[in-house]
Coordinates of C-alpha atoms and ligand atoms in Angstrom, one line a residue:
M1 CA 0.0 0.0 0.0
K2 CA 2.8 2.4 1.1
K3 CA 4.7 1.4 -2.0
M4 CA 1.7 2.3 -4.2
V5 CA 1.3 5.8 -2.6
V6 CA 5.0 6.4 -3.2
L7 CA 4.7 5.2 -6.8
A8 CA 1.6 7.4 -7.4
L9 CA 3.4 10.4 -5.8
A10 CA 6.4 9.8 -8.0
L11 CA 4.2 9.5 -11.1
A12 CA 2.4 12.8 -10.2
L13 CA 5.8 14.5 -9.8
V14 CA 7.0 13.2 -13.2
L15 CA 3.7 14.4 -14.8
A16 CA 4.0 17.8 -13.1
A17 CA 7.5 18.1 -14.3
A18 CA 6.5 17.1 -17.8
T19 CA 3.7 19.7 -17.9
A20 CA 5.9 22.4 -16.5
S21 CA 8.4 21.9 -19.3
A22 CA 5.9 22.0 -22.1
N23 CA 5.4 25.3 -24.0
Q24 CA 1.9 25.9 -25.2
A25 CA -0.4 28.5 -26.6
D26 CA -3.6 28.5 -28.7
V27 CA -1.7 30.0 -31.6
V28 CA 2.0 29.9 -32.4
V29 CA 3.0 32.5 -35.0
I30 CA 6.3 31.8 -36.8
G31 CA 8.0 35.0 -37.9
A32 CA 7.8 38.5 -36.5
G33 CA 7.6 40.4 -39.8
G34 CA 4.5 42.4 -40.9
A35 CA 2.3 39.3 -41.6
G36 CA 3.2 37.5 -38.3
M37 CA 2.7 40.6 -36.2
A38 CA -0.7 41.4 -37.8
A39 CA -1.7 37.8 -37.2
A40 CA -0.6 37.9 -33.6
I41 CA -2.5 41.1 -32.8
Q42 CA -5.7 39.9 -34.4
A43 CA -5.5 36.4 -32.8
A44 CA -5.0 38.0 -29.4
D45 CA -7.9 40.4 -29.9
D46 CA -10.1 37.5 -30.8
G47 CA -9.3 35.9 -27.4
A48 CA -6.5 33.4 -28.2
T49 CA -3.3 33.0 -26.3
V50 CA -0.4 33.7 -28.7
V51 CA 3.3 33.3 -28.8
V52 CA 5.5 34.5 -31.7
L53 CA 8.8 32.8 -32.6
E54 CA 11.4 34.9 -34.4
K55 CA 14.7 33.5 -35.5
M56 CA 16.5 36.8 -35.6
D57 CA 17.4 39.0 -32.6
Y58 CA 14.9 41.6 -33.8
A59 CA 11.5 41.8 -35.4
G60 CA 10.7 43.3 -38.8
G61 CA 12.1 41.0 -41.5
N62 CA 11.7 42.4 -45.0
T63 CA 8.7 44.4 -43.8
V64 CA 10.9 47.0 -42.1
R65 CA 12.7 47.5 -45.4
S66 CA 9.6 48.2 -47.5
E67 CA 9.5 51.7 -49.0
G68 CA 6.6 52.8 -51.1
G69 CA 3.4 52.3 -49.1
M70 CA 0.3 50.1 -48.8
N71 CA -2.1 49.8 -51.7
A72 CA -5.8 50.0 -50.8
A73 CA -8.9 50.8 -52.8
G74 CA -12.0 52.8 -51.6
T75 CA -10.4 54.2 -48.5
V76 CA -11.5 57.2 -46.5
Y77 CA -8.2 58.9 -47.4
Q78 CA -8.8 58.5 -51.1
A79 CA -12.3 59.8 -50.7
A80 CA -10.9 62.9 -48.8
M81 CA -8.6 63.6 -51.7
G82 CA -11.4 63.1 -54.3
I83 CA -9.7 59.9 -55.7
E84 CA -12.3 57.6 -57.2
D85 CA -11.1 54.0 -56.9
S86 CA -12.6 50.6 -56.3
P87 CA -11.6 47.0 -55.4
E88 CA -12.6 46.0 -59.0
V89 CA -10.0 48.4 -60.5
M90 CA -7.4 47.2 -58.0
I91 CA -8.1 43.6 -58.9
E92 CA -7.7 44.4 -62.6
D93 CA -4.4 46.2 -62.0
T94 CA -3.0 43.4 -59.8
M95 CA -4.0 40.7 -62.3
V96 CA -2.5 42.6 -65.3
G97 CA 0.6 43.5 -63.2
G98 CA 1.0 39.9 -62.2
K99 CA 0.8 38.8 -65.9
N100 CA -2.5 37.0 -65.1
L101 CA -0.7 34.3 -63.1
S102 CA -2.2 35.4 -59.8
D103 CA -5.0 33.4 -58.1
P104 CA -8.0 35.6 -58.8
E105 CA -9.8 34.7 -55.5
L106 CA -6.8 35.7 -53.4
V107 CA -6.5 39.0 -55.3
R108 CA -10.2 39.7 -54.9
F109 CA -10.0 39.0 -51.2
M110 CA -7.0 41.3 -50.8
A111 CA -8.6 44.2 -52.8
E112 CA -12.0 43.8 -51.1
N113 CA -10.5 43.9 -47.6
S114 CA -7.8 46.5 -48.3
A115 CA -9.8 49.6 -47.2
A116 CA -11.1 47.9 -44.0
T117 CA -7.5 46.9 -43.2
V118 CA -6.4 50.5 -43.6
D119 CA -9.0 51.4 -41.0
W120 CA -7.8 48.6 -38.8
L121 CA -4.2 49.9 -39.0
T122 CA -5.4 53.4 -38.3
G123 CA -7.0 52.1 -35.1
L124 CA -3.7 50.6 -34.1
G125 CA -2.1 54.0 -34.4
M126 CA -0.7 53.9 -37.9
D127 CA -0.9 57.0 -40.1
L128 CA -1.8 56.1 -43.7
S129 CA -3.3 59.4 -44.6
E130 CA -1.1 60.3 -47.6
V131 CA -2.0 58.7 -50.9
A132 CA 0.4 58.4 -53.9
Q133 CA 0.4 57.0 -57.4
G134 CA 2.2 53.8 -57.9
A135 CA 3.5 52.1 -61.1
G136 CA 0.9 49.8 -62.6
A137 CA -2.0 51.4 -60.7
T138 CA -4.8 53.0 -62.5
N139 CA -5.6 55.3 -59.6
A140 CA -3.6 56.7 -56.7
R141 CA -3.9 54.1 -54.0
M142 CA -0.5 53.8 -52.3
H143 CA -1.1 54.8 -48.7
R144 CA 1.6 56.0 -46.4
S145 CA 2.2 58.4 -43.5
A146 CA 2.0 62.1 -44.0
G147 CA 5.4 63.3 -45.3
G148 CA 6.0 60.2 -47.3
A149 CA 8.4 58.3 -45.0
K150 CA 9.3 54.8 -46.1
I151 CA 6.4 52.7 -44.8
G152 CA 8.3 49.8 -43.2
G153 CA 10.1 52.1 -40.8
V154 CA 6.8 53.5 -39.5
L155 CA 4.7 50.3 -39.6
T156 CA 7.1 48.0 -37.8
P157 CA 7.3 50.0 -34.6
V158 CA 3.5 50.5 -34.6
L159 CA 2.9 46.8 -34.8
M160 CA 5.6 46.0 -32.2
R161 CA 4.0 48.5 -29.8
N162 CA 0.6 46.8 -30.3
L163 CA 2.1 43.4 -29.5
E164 CA 3.6 44.9 -26.4
Q165 CA 0.4 46.6 -25.3
R166 CA -1.4 43.2 -25.5
G167 CA 1.4 41.4 -23.6
I168 CA 2.2 39.2 -26.6
T169 CA 5.6 37.5 -26.2
I170 CA 8.0 37.4 -29.1
L171 CA 10.7 34.8 -28.5
Y172 CA 13.8 36.1 -30.3
G173 CA 16.6 33.9 -31.6
V174 CA 14.1 30.9 -31.8
R175 CA 14.1 29.3 -35.2
A176 CA 11.3 27.0 -36.1
T177 CA 12.6 23.9 -37.8
K178 CA 9.7 21.6 -38.1
L179 CA 5.9 21.5 -38.0
D180 CA 4.7 18.7 -35.8
T181 CA 1.8 16.6 -37.0
D182 CA -0.3 13.7 -35.7
E183 CA -1.1 10.6 -37.6
S184 CA -3.9 12.3 -39.6
G185 CA -1.5 14.9 -40.8
A186 CA -3.0 17.7 -38.7
V187 CA -0.5 20.2 -37.3
T188 CA -0.1 19.9 -33.5
G189 CA 2.8 22.1 -32.7
V190 CA 6.2 23.4 -33.7
T191 CA 9.7 22.3 -33.1
A192 CA 12.3 25.0 -32.9
T193 CA 15.9 25.7 -31.9
D194 CA 16.9 28.4 -29.5
K195 CA 20.0 30.6 -29.4
T196 CA 22.0 28.0 -27.6
G197 CA 21.2 25.4 -30.2
T198 CA 18.8 23.6 -27.8
E199 CA 15.6 22.1 -29.2
V200 CA 12.4 23.6 -27.9
S201 CA 8.9 22.5 -28.7
F202 CA 5.6 24.2 -28.7
T203 CA 2.1 22.6 -28.5
C204 CA -0.7 24.5 -29.9
N205 CA -4.0 24.3 -31.7
S206 CA -3.1 26.5 -34.7
V207 CA 0.1 27.6 -36.3
V208 CA 0.5 30.7 -38.5
L209 CA 3.4 30.4 -40.8
A210 CA 4.7 34.0 -41.5
T211 CA 8.3 33.3 -42.3
G212 CA 8.6 35.5 -45.4
G213 CA 10.3 34.7 -48.7
F214 CA 13.5 33.1 -49.8
G215 CA 15.2 36.0 -51.5
A216 CA 18.3 35.7 -49.3
N217 CA 18.8 32.0 -50.0
E218 CA 20.8 31.8 -53.2
E219 CA 20.8 28.0 -53.2
Q220 CA 17.0 27.9 -53.0
F221 CA 16.2 30.6 -55.6
A222 CA 18.9 29.3 -58.0
A223 CA 17.3 25.8 -57.7
Y224 CA 14.1 27.3 -59.1
R225 CA 15.8 29.7 -61.4
S226 CA 19.3 28.7 -62.5
D227 CA 19.7 32.0 -64.4
L228 CA 19.7 33.8 -61.0
K229 CA 22.8 32.0 -59.8
G230 CA 25.3 34.6 -58.5
F231 CA 22.7 37.3 -57.8
S232 CA 22.9 39.1 -54.5
T233 CA 19.8 40.2 -52.7
T234 CA 18.0 43.3 -51.4
N235 CA 16.4 41.0 -48.7
H236 CA 17.2 40.8 -44.9
P237 CA 19.4 37.9 -44.0
G238 CA 16.5 35.9 -42.5
A239 CA 14.6 35.6 -45.8
T240 CA 15.8 32.0 -46.3
G241 CA 12.6 30.2 -47.1
D242 CA 12.4 28.1 -44.0
G243 CA 8.6 28.2 -43.9
I244 CA 8.4 26.9 -47.4
V245 CA 10.6 24.0 -46.6
M246 CA 8.8 23.1 -43.4
A247 CA 5.4 23.3 -45.1
Q248 CA 6.5 21.3 -48.1
A249 CA 7.8 18.6 -45.7
I250 CA 4.3 18.0 -44.4
G251 CA 2.6 17.9 -47.8
A252 CA 1.9 21.6 -48.7
A253 CA 1.6 22.5 -52.3
L254 CA 3.9 25.3 -53.7
V255 CA 2.9 27.7 -56.4
D256 CA 4.9 30.1 -58.7
M257 CA 8.2 29.3 -57.2
D258 CA 10.1 30.4 -60.3
Q259 CA 8.4 33.8 -60.2
I260 CA 11.1 36.0 -58.7
Q261 CA 11.4 39.7 -59.0
T262 CA 14.9 40.9 -59.6
N263 CA 16.6 44.2 -60.2
P264 CA 19.8 44.6 -62.2
T265 CA 21.1 47.7 -60.6
V266 CA 21.5 47.3 -56.8
E267 CA 24.4 48.6 -54.8
P268 CA 25.9 45.5 -53.4
V269 CA 26.8 46.6 -49.9
T270 CA 23.8 48.7 -48.9
H271 CA 21.4 46.8 -51.3
I272 CA 20.0 50.2 -52.4
V273 CA 18.1 49.8 -55.6
L274 CA 19.1 52.3 -58.3
S275 CA 16.0 53.1 -60.3
E276 CA 15.7 52.7 -64.1
S277 CA 15.1 56.4 -64.3
V278 CA 18.8 57.1 -63.7
R279 CA 19.6 55.4 -67.0
G280 CA 16.5 56.9 -68.5
N281 CA 18.1 60.3 -67.8
G282 CA 21.3 59.4 -69.6
A283 CA 23.4 57.3 -67.2
I284 CA 25.6 54.6 -68.7
M285 CA 27.1 51.5 -67.3
V286 CA 30.8 50.5 -67.6
N287 CA 32.7 47.5 -66.5
V288 CA 36.0 47.4 -64.5
E289 CA 37.8 47.9 -67.8
G290 CA 36.1 51.3 -68.2
Q291 CA 34.0 50.2 -71.1
R292 CA 30.3 50.0 -71.8
F293 CA 29.1 46.5 -72.5
V294 CA 25.4 46.7 -73.2
N295 CA 22.5 48.9 -74.2
E296 CA 21.6 50.1 -70.7
M297 CA 17.9 50.5 -71.6
L298 CA 17.2 46.8 -72.2
T299 CA 14.9 44.8 -69.9
R300 CA 16.0 43.9 -66.3
D301 CA 16.7 40.2 -67.1
V302 CA 19.0 41.0 -70.1
L303 CA 20.9 43.7 -68.1
S304 CA 21.3 41.3 -65.1
A305 CA 22.8 38.7 -67.4
A306 CA 25.1 41.2 -69.1
I307 CA 26.5 42.4 -65.8
L308 CA 27.1 38.9 -64.6
E309 CA 29.1 38.3 -67.7
Q310 CA 31.6 41.1 -66.8
P311 CA 35.0 40.2 -65.3
E312 CA 34.0 41.1 -61.7
K313 CA 30.2 40.4 -62.0
Y314 CA 29.5 44.1 -61.3
A315 CA 29.4 47.4 -63.2
Y316 CA 29.5 51.1 -62.5
L317 CA 26.5 53.2 -63.1
I318 CA 27.9 56.5 -64.4
F319 CA 26.2 59.9 -64.3
D320 CA 27.0 63.6 -64.1
K321 CA 26.0 66.7 -62.2
R322 CA 23.0 67.3 -64.5
I323 CA 21.4 63.9 -63.6
M324 CA 22.4 64.3 -59.9
D325 CA 20.8 67.7 -59.7
K326 CA 17.6 66.4 -61.3
M327 CA 17.1 63.3 -59.0
E328 CA 16.6 63.7 -55.3
A329 CA 17.0 59.9 -54.8
L330 CA 20.6 60.2 -56.1
Q331 CA 21.3 63.0 -53.7
Q332 CA 20.1 60.7 -50.8
D333 CA 22.4 58.0 -52.2
Y334 CA 25.2 60.5 -52.1
E335 CA 24.4 61.3 -48.5
M336 CA 24.5 57.6 -47.7
G337 CA 28.1 57.4 -49.0
I338 CA 27.6 55.0 -51.9
V339 CA 28.6 57.5 -54.6
T340 CA 32.2 58.0 -55.9
E341 CA 32.9 61.3 -57.6
G342 CA 35.6 63.0 -59.7
E343 CA 36.1 66.5 -61.0
T344 CA 36.9 65.0 -64.4
P345 CA 36.1 61.6 -66.0
A346 CA 39.8 60.7 -65.6
A347 CA 39.7 61.7 -61.9
L348 CA 36.6 59.5 -61.4
A349 CA 38.3 56.6 -63.1
Q350 CA 41.3 57.1 -60.9
A351 CA 39.0 57.0 -57.8
L352 CA 37.4 53.8 -59.0
G353 CA 40.7 52.2 -59.9
I354 CA 39.8 51.7 -63.6
P355 CA 41.8 52.7 -66.7
E356 CA 41.6 56.4 -66.9
D357 CA 42.2 56.9 -70.7
V358 CA 39.7 54.1 -71.7
F359 CA 37.0 55.5 -69.4
A360 CA 37.5 59.2 -70.4
A361 CA 37.3 58.1 -74.1
Q362 CA 34.2 56.1 -73.3
V363 CA 32.4 59.1 -71.8
E364 CA 33.5 61.2 -74.8
S365 CA 32.2 58.6 -77.3
W366 CA 28.9 58.3 -75.4
N367 CA 28.4 62.1 -75.6
Q368 CA 29.1 61.9 -79.4
A369 CA 26.6 59.1 -79.8
V370 CA 24.0 61.3 -78.0
A371 CA 24.8 64.3 -80.1
S372 CA 24.4 62.3 -83.3
E373 CA 21.5 60.2 -81.9
N374 CA 23.4 57.2 -83.1
D375 CA 24.8 54.7 -80.6
A376 CA 26.6 52.6 -83.1
A377 CA 28.2 50.4 -80.3
F378 CA 25.0 49.2 -78.6
E379 CA 22.1 50.7 -80.5
R380 CA 20.6 52.5 -77.5
T381 CA 17.8 54.7 -78.7
T382 CA 16.2 55.9 -75.5
G383 CA 17.5 57.7 -72.5
L384 CA 19.9 59.6 -74.6
G385 CA 21.4 62.3 -72.4
T386 CA 25.0 63.6 -72.4
L387 CA 27.4 63.2 -69.5
S388 CA 29.2 66.5 -70.0
D389 CA 28.6 68.3 -66.8
G390 CA 31.1 67.7 -64.0
P391 CA 31.6 66.4 -61.4
W392 CA 31.1 62.9 -62.7
Y393 CA 29.7 60.2 -60.4
A394 CA 29.7 56.4 -60.2
I395 CA 27.8 53.8 -58.1
Q396 CA 28.8 50.2 -58.2
V397 CA 25.9 48.0 -59.2
S398 CA 25.1 44.3 -59.5
P399 CA 21.9 42.3 -60.0
A400 CA 19.9 41.2 -57.0
V401 CA 16.9 39.3 -56.1
H402 CA 14.2 41.5 -54.7
Y403 CA 11.0 39.6 -54.0
T404 CA 9.8 36.0 -54.3
M405 CA 6.3 35.9 -55.6
G406 CA 5.9 32.1 -55.1
G407 CA 5.4 30.1 -51.9
V408 CA 2.9 27.9 -50.2
K409 CA -0.5 27.6 -51.7
I410 CA -3.3 29.0 -49.5
N411 CA -7.1 29.7 -49.9
T412 CA -8.8 32.9 -48.8
N413 CA -9.0 31.5 -45.3
T414 CA -5.2 31.4 -45.3
Q415 CA -5.4 27.6 -44.8
V416 CA -2.4 25.9 -46.3
L417 CA -3.4 23.5 -49.1
R418 CA -2.1 20.2 -50.4
E419 CA -1.7 19.4 -54.1
D420 CA -5.2 17.7 -54.0
G421 CA -6.7 21.0 -52.7
S422 CA -7.4 19.7 -49.2
A423 CA -6.4 21.9 -46.3
I424 CA -3.7 20.9 -43.8
A425 CA -5.6 21.0 -40.5
N426 CA -4.5 23.8 -38.1
L427 CA -2.0 25.3 -40.4
Y428 CA -2.4 28.9 -41.7
A429 CA 0.0 31.0 -43.7
A430 CA 0.3 34.7 -44.7
G431 CA 2.7 37.1 -46.4
E432 CA 5.7 36.5 -48.6
V433 CA 5.9 32.8 -47.5
T434 CA 2.7 32.3 -49.6
G435 CA 2.3 32.3 -53.4
G436 CA -0.5 33.2 -55.6
V437 CA -1.2 36.8 -54.7
H438 CA 1.3 38.5 -57.0
G439 CA 1.6 36.0 -59.8
G440 CA 4.4 36.8 -62.3
N441 CA 5.2 40.3 -60.9
R442 CA 4.4 42.2 -57.8
L443 CA 3.1 45.8 -58.0
G444 CA 4.7 48.3 -55.7
G445 CA 2.5 48.8 -52.6
N446 CA 0.9 45.4 -52.9
A447 CA 3.3 43.7 -50.6
V448 CA 2.2 45.6 -47.5
C449 CA -1.4 45.2 -48.5
D450 CA -0.9 41.5 -48.9
I451 CA 0.8 41.0 -45.5
M452 CA -1.6 43.1 -43.6
V453 CA -4.9 41.7 -45.1
F454 CA -3.8 38.1 -45.1
G455 CA -1.8 38.4 -41.8
R456 CA -4.9 39.7 -40.1
Q457 CA -7.1 37.0 -41.7
A458 CA -4.6 34.3 -40.6
G459 CA -4.8 35.6 -37.0
M460 CA -8.6 35.5 -37.1
Q461 CA -8.9 32.0 -38.7
A462 CA -6.1 30.6 -36.5
A463 CA -7.8 31.9 -33.3
A464 CA -11.2 30.7 -34.3
N465 CA -9.8 27.2 -35.1
A466 CA -7.9 27.1 -31.8
L467 CA -10.7 28.3 -29.6
A468 CA -13.2 25.9 -31.1
K469 CA -11.0 23.1 -29.6
G470 CA -11.0 24.8 -26.2
S471 CA -8.4 27.4 -25.1
L472 CA -4.9 26.5 -24.0
A473 CA -3.4 28.6 -21.2
L474 CA -0.2 30.3 -22.3
E475 CA 2.8 28.4 -20.8
L476 CA 6.3 29.1 -21.9
P477 CA 8.5 27.6 -19.1
Q478 CA 10.9 25.7 -21.4
A479 CA 11.1 28.6 -23.9
Q480 CA 11.6 31.2 -21.2
A481 CA 14.3 29.3 -19.5
Q482 CA 16.2 28.9 -22.7
T483 CA 15.4 32.0 -24.7
Q484 CA 15.7 34.8 -22.3
Q485 CA 17.4 37.9 -23.6
A486 CA 21.1 37.4 -24.0
Q487 CA 23.0 38.1 -20.7
G488 CA 25.8 40.7 -20.7
H489 CA 28.8 40.5 -18.4
Y490 CA 29.8 44.1 -18.2
T491 CA 30.6 46.4 -15.3
D492 CA 27.6 48.4 -14.1
G493 CA 27.7 52.2 -14.7
V494 CA 26.6 55.0 -16.9
Y495 CA 29.3 55.6 -19.5
Q496 CA 29.6 58.6 -21.8
V497 CA 31.8 58.4 -24.8
E498 CA 32.4 60.2 -28.1
G499 CA 32.2 58.2 -31.3
A500 CA 33.2 59.0 -34.9
G501 CA 30.2 59.2 -37.1
R502 CA 30.2 59.6 -40.9
N503 CA 29.7 63.4 -40.7
G504 CA 31.4 64.1 -37.4
P505 CA 31.6 63.2 -33.7
M506 CA 28.6 61.8 -31.8
Q507 CA 28.0 61.7 -28.1
V508 CA 26.8 58.4 -26.8
T509 CA 25.6 57.3 -23.3
V510 CA 25.7 53.6 -22.5
T511 CA 24.0 52.3 -19.3
V512 CA 25.0 48.9 -17.8
E513 CA 22.9 47.5 -15.0
G514 CA 23.2 44.1 -13.5
G515 CA 25.9 43.3 -16.0
N516 CA 23.5 44.0 -18.9
I517 CA 23.4 46.9 -21.4
T518 CA 20.1 48.4 -20.6
S519 CA 20.2 51.5 -22.7
I520 CA 22.2 53.2 -25.4
T521 CA 21.3 56.8 -26.2
V522 CA 22.9 59.1 -28.8
D523 CA 22.8 62.5 -27.2
S524 CA 24.1 64.4 -30.2
H525 CA 25.3 63.6 -33.7
S526 CA 25.7 65.2 -37.2
E527 CA 24.5 62.2 -39.2
T528 CA 21.8 62.5 -41.9
A529 CA 18.5 62.4 -39.9
M530 CA 16.8 59.9 -42.1
I531 CA 19.7 57.4 -42.0
F532 CA 20.2 57.8 -38.3
E533 CA 16.6 57.1 -37.6
A534 CA 17.2 53.6 -38.9
V535 CA 20.3 53.2 -36.7
E536 CA 18.3 54.2 -33.6
R537 CA 15.4 52.1 -34.6
D538 CA 17.1 48.9 -35.7
F539 CA 20.8 48.9 -34.7
I540 CA 20.6 50.0 -31.1
P541 CA 17.8 47.6 -30.1
A542 CA 19.6 44.7 -31.8
I543 CA 22.7 45.4 -29.7
I544 CA 20.7 45.5 -26.5
A545 CA 18.9 42.3 -27.5
A546 CA 22.2 40.5 -28.3
Q547 CA 24.1 42.2 -25.5
S548 CA 26.9 42.5 -28.0
T549 CA 27.9 44.9 -30.8
Q550 CA 28.4 41.9 -33.0
V551 CA 25.1 42.5 -34.9
D552 CA 24.5 43.4 -38.5
S553 CA 24.9 47.1 -39.5
V554 CA 21.9 48.9 -40.9
A555 CA 22.0 48.9 -44.8
G556 CA 23.0 52.3 -46.0
A557 CA 24.3 53.4 -42.6
T558 CA 27.5 51.3 -42.3
M559 CA 29.7 54.2 -41.3
S560 CA 27.4 55.5 -38.6
C561 CA 26.9 51.9 -37.2
D562 CA 30.7 51.3 -37.2
G563 CA 31.3 54.6 -35.3
L564 CA 28.7 53.6 -32.8
K565 CA 30.0 50.1 -32.4
N566 CA 33.6 51.3 -31.8
A567 CA 32.3 53.8 -29.2
I568 CA 30.3 51.2 -27.4
D569 CA 33.1 48.7 -27.5
S570 CA 35.5 51.1 -26.1
V571 CA 33.4 51.6 -22.9
L572 CA 32.4 48.0 -22.5
K573 CA 36.0 47.0 -22.5
Ligands
ADP1 P1 6.3 39.2 -44.4 O1 6.5 40.4 -45.2 O2 5.7 38.1 -45.1 O3 5.8 39.5 -43.0 P2 9.0 39.4 -43.4 O4 10.3 39.1 -44.2 O5 8.8 40.8 -43.1 O6 7.8 38.7 -44.1 O7 9.1 38.6 -42.0 C1 9.3 37.2 -41.9 C2 10.0 37.0 -40.5 O8 10.0 35.6 -40.3 C3 11.4 37.6 -40.4 O9 11.5 38.4 -39.3 C4 12.2 36.3 -40.3 O10 13.4 36.5 -39.6 C5 11.3 35.3 -39.6 N1 11.6 33.9 -39.8 C6 12.0 33.3 -41.0 N2 12.2 32.0 -40.8 C7 11.9 31.7 -39.5 C8 12.0 30.6 -38.7 N3 12.4 29.4 -39.2 N4 11.7 30.7 -37.4 C9 11.3 31.9 -36.9 N5 11.3 33.0 -37.6 C10 11.6 33.0 -38.9

């Protein structure tokens, strides 16, 4: 009898221990980009317990990099500006823009819910009151904040704040590796790996896959498109297609995987895209030998291939003061430090380390071709503008993958589908991880619309599915034990230090409490405001999250980040 009591007690203890070590929530969202955060907010508002797994040390993914705005048709802001638009016209534009490859039902769902999603975001504190015209859109419908700031930098903090207000946990540095299923093929949870390489598992009633695209995974995109081998990327380093692989492993169908948007002229270090309009204004491209090698006005795919055939697989985009003065975007690029300049063509060539005589002769012969309207060398007939106004400028460019239109197949309820059209139970997906919305080409402004509309829908559907099974209390013992913020081992104090920025010194205060860096403030600096905003938004939180300066610099602000890193390192020593 005694023995049995002891045995029962032991069993109870074992069971208690097992329960304590299980992570659980109604909804597990994989990926803290725009789609994942929208899903998390909506699921929580619908009454579900939610946890978000994010493999990087920070949230935002490609979303934080998005520039133009959010397309939406029939909004209050359009009405206020007297713009007549409708979901029908938006559907037509999106289908045509996507070369009629898009899934019409998904496109319809997106367009018809776009205006309501703008209202939803406004309720979350997002300003989308400015409406601009986007390429491929019949009517002005690209919504962004007043003043026209890049949308990703505004939207990401708004979403993060909303997660915080709802007490939704994001576990950083936790990479989902597998979708767990039962014998019927229904998803029952997620297996992940934390920062220390330890496996952690999560039990849940619904999973939202919001892992983004695969534009930073050369092996993966080149497998679908061998012509893109050697391309760099404009994507954030976490865009490696994990979600696609995990979903495929449990039977998900994939669509349009070979539909990949590229750009031939991307600055390789900052990933800044140089618009076609620079060439349209008369810019040429030369290789490291100082020579033109292609008609610069040909299509993106032809130019990309031509650049990759050059000795160093990159080219220089060459323009002059006339073009620089005309284009504000180039002036911003100049501020970002990606432009090389020379008072004469020979001086520019010298600065680039390319043959001076060949390059100077090339500029001269281009000017003659423009004057005679006869480009005998490459038969360029458009964008004929001289390069005769010094200083002369160059930006290094190479082709890069920009957006992956393909991904897992979903229906309008964001359920992930198998080849036979059946839905994988308990699995929802939204955002760039999915395929079918953008078909053969994505229109500017449609990415943010896609991730917000379908992110929100995924949250709603995942919550309803989970709650129908009975709610699971949020428990994260295993995850919290293993995925707490990184621990620092620094000496407590408030340190003030001067760092060298790109435009001059900056005054930095670093606070260390309990061995951890708890705050970094830049008290004064002379950096370009727009660039430094990104440093303060992305770089400083990443250092605090990692408790180390060994984090990625912000694209376009490498010198400011380096200056800050050196200053912080000097006090932490
Ligand atoms: P979307 O625009 O569709 O929201 P984003 O690129 O903005 O896509 O965000 C996707 C997020 O998912 C990124 O923050 C990325 O780091 C994260 N992510 C990708 N793969 C995983 C994974 N295996 N586990 C956890 N997070 C992931």
